[in-house]
Amino acid sequence: QKEVEQNSGPLSVPEGAIASLNCTYSDRGSQSFFWYRQYSGKSPELIMSIYSNGDKEDGRFTAQLNKASQYVSLLIRDSQPSDSATYLCAVTGGSNYKLTFGKGTLLTVNP
Amino acid sequence: GAGVSQTPSNKVTEKGKYVELRCDPISGHTALYWYRQSLGQGPEFLIYFQGTGAADDSGLPNDRFFAVRPEGSVSTLKIQRTERGDSAVYLCASSLGSGGAYEQYFGPGTRLTVT
């Protein structure tokens, strides 16, 4: 069974710090990796996608992928209170369109 | 442009009743997905449409659940003889094409409560 594991948190960081969110996955065939942000009572919002090993940066967000270690992470630089949310890691495999999600990590950014 | 829309936003129904949940995908998106999210969990896949046909319904929990997409755009998720365990947020997502590399965008969800 394909699994995606995340530390449920909560992860608490001060405003302006770097938040580091981690995710591991069990299916070595996984090829596409996504980070979604979900505010309380809202639906998941796509913030990053990454498909190849290495880093991908978009503004304050950097996604990192290491397929050999089956590990994907999300770094949020200069964290803001508005970043406080649950961050969901999701993966798909090759032509497999199903997103398999982790349970999410709750991030709290303290002013 | 307009995102994925879902109606109703909230639905309260009694055990044993029938409900329909509607999803209108992003214009031009050919792939449509239904997921279900329980409290404290990530969304779980239910069914996937490419065009009008259900390409994969392996996530539907039992035969009380059924979904259609008759014209390749709007989809309806139908739940018969609802049970309290069906209470969850039902999320619809769409993508430009099928395949794992396509990004899926979610609608606001329908919160279903079965009393």
Tab-separated table of C-alpha atoms in Angstrom, chain A residues 32 34 36 38 41-46 48-49 51 56 88 92-104, chain B residues 33 35 37 40-45 48 55-56 58-59 91 98-109 111:
chain	number	residue	atom	x	y	z
A	32	SER	CA	5.298	13.653	-9.115
A	34	PHE	CA	3.094	18.267	-4.559
A	36	TYR	CA	-0.711	21.835	-0.679
A	38	GLN	CA	-4.842	24.042	3.825
A	41	GLY	CA	-12.035	25.005	7.291
A	42	LYS	CA	-10.796	25.518	3.731
A	43	SER	CA	-9.813	23.233	0.886
A	44	PRO	CA	-6.241	22.360	-0.149
A	45	GLU	CA	-4.438	24.992	-2.207
A	46	LEU	CA	-1.546	23.932	-4.440
A	48	MET	CA	4.460	23.751	-5.134
A	49	SER	CA	5.028	20.873	-7.505
A	51	TYR	CA	9.180	16.270	-10.478
A	56	LYS	CA	12.758	24.140	-6.870
A	88	LEU	CA	-0.176	18.452	2.928
A	92	THR	CA	1.477	10.356	-7.721
A	93	GLY	CA	3.287	7.612	-9.608
A	94	GLY	CA	4.069	7.891	-13.297
A	95	SER	CA	0.846	7.755	-15.233
A	96	ASN	CA	-1.019	7.261	-11.994
A	97	TYR	CA	-3.232	10.290	-11.516
A	98	LYS	CA	-4.321	9.508	-7.973
A	99	LEU	CA	-2.939	11.848	-5.379
A	100	THR	CA	-1.914	10.016	-2.234
A	101	PHE	CA	-1.754	12.437	0.664
A	102	GLY	CA	-0.041	12.467	3.999
A	103	LYS	CA	-2.015	13.514	7.042
A	104	GLY	CA	-0.446	16.946	6.972
B	33	TYR	CA	-11.457	13.831	-9.457
B	35	TYR	CA	-11.744	12.970	-2.920
B	37	GLN	CA	-11.427	14.227	3.642
B	40	GLY	CA	-7.344	15.185	10.782
B	41	GLN	CA	-6.676	13.201	7.611
B	42	GLY	CA	-5.455	14.014	4.155
B	43	PRO	CA	-7.892	13.727	1.263
B	44	GLU	CA	-8.545	10.195	0.010
B	45	PHE	CA	-9.193	9.392	-3.630
B	48	TYR	CA	-11.470	9.874	-11.535
B	55	ALA	CA	-11.600	5.897	-15.700
B	56	ASP	CA	-11.047	4.707	-12.153
B	58	SER	CA	-11.534	2.080	-7.208
B	59	GLY	CA	-11.725	4.519	-4.296
B	91	LEU	CA	-13.607	17.599	-2.444
B	98	SER	CA	-4.633	13.121	-17.034
B	99	GLY	CA	-1.397	11.682	-15.756
B	100	GLY	CA	0.584	12.241	-12.621
B	101	ALA	CA	2.444	15.318	-13.807
B	102	TYR	CA	-0.695	17.402	-14.169
B	103	GLU	CA	-1.458	19.626	-11.220
B	104	GLN	CA	-4.804	19.126	-9.550
B	105	TYR	CA	-6.756	22.123	-8.299
B	106	PHE	CA	-9.367	21.689	-5.624
B	107	GLY	CA	-12.759	23.233	-5.172
B	108	PRO	CA	-13.998	24.566	-1.826
B	109	GLY	CA	-15.606	21.251	-0.912
B	111	ARG	CA	-19.243	19.402	4.027
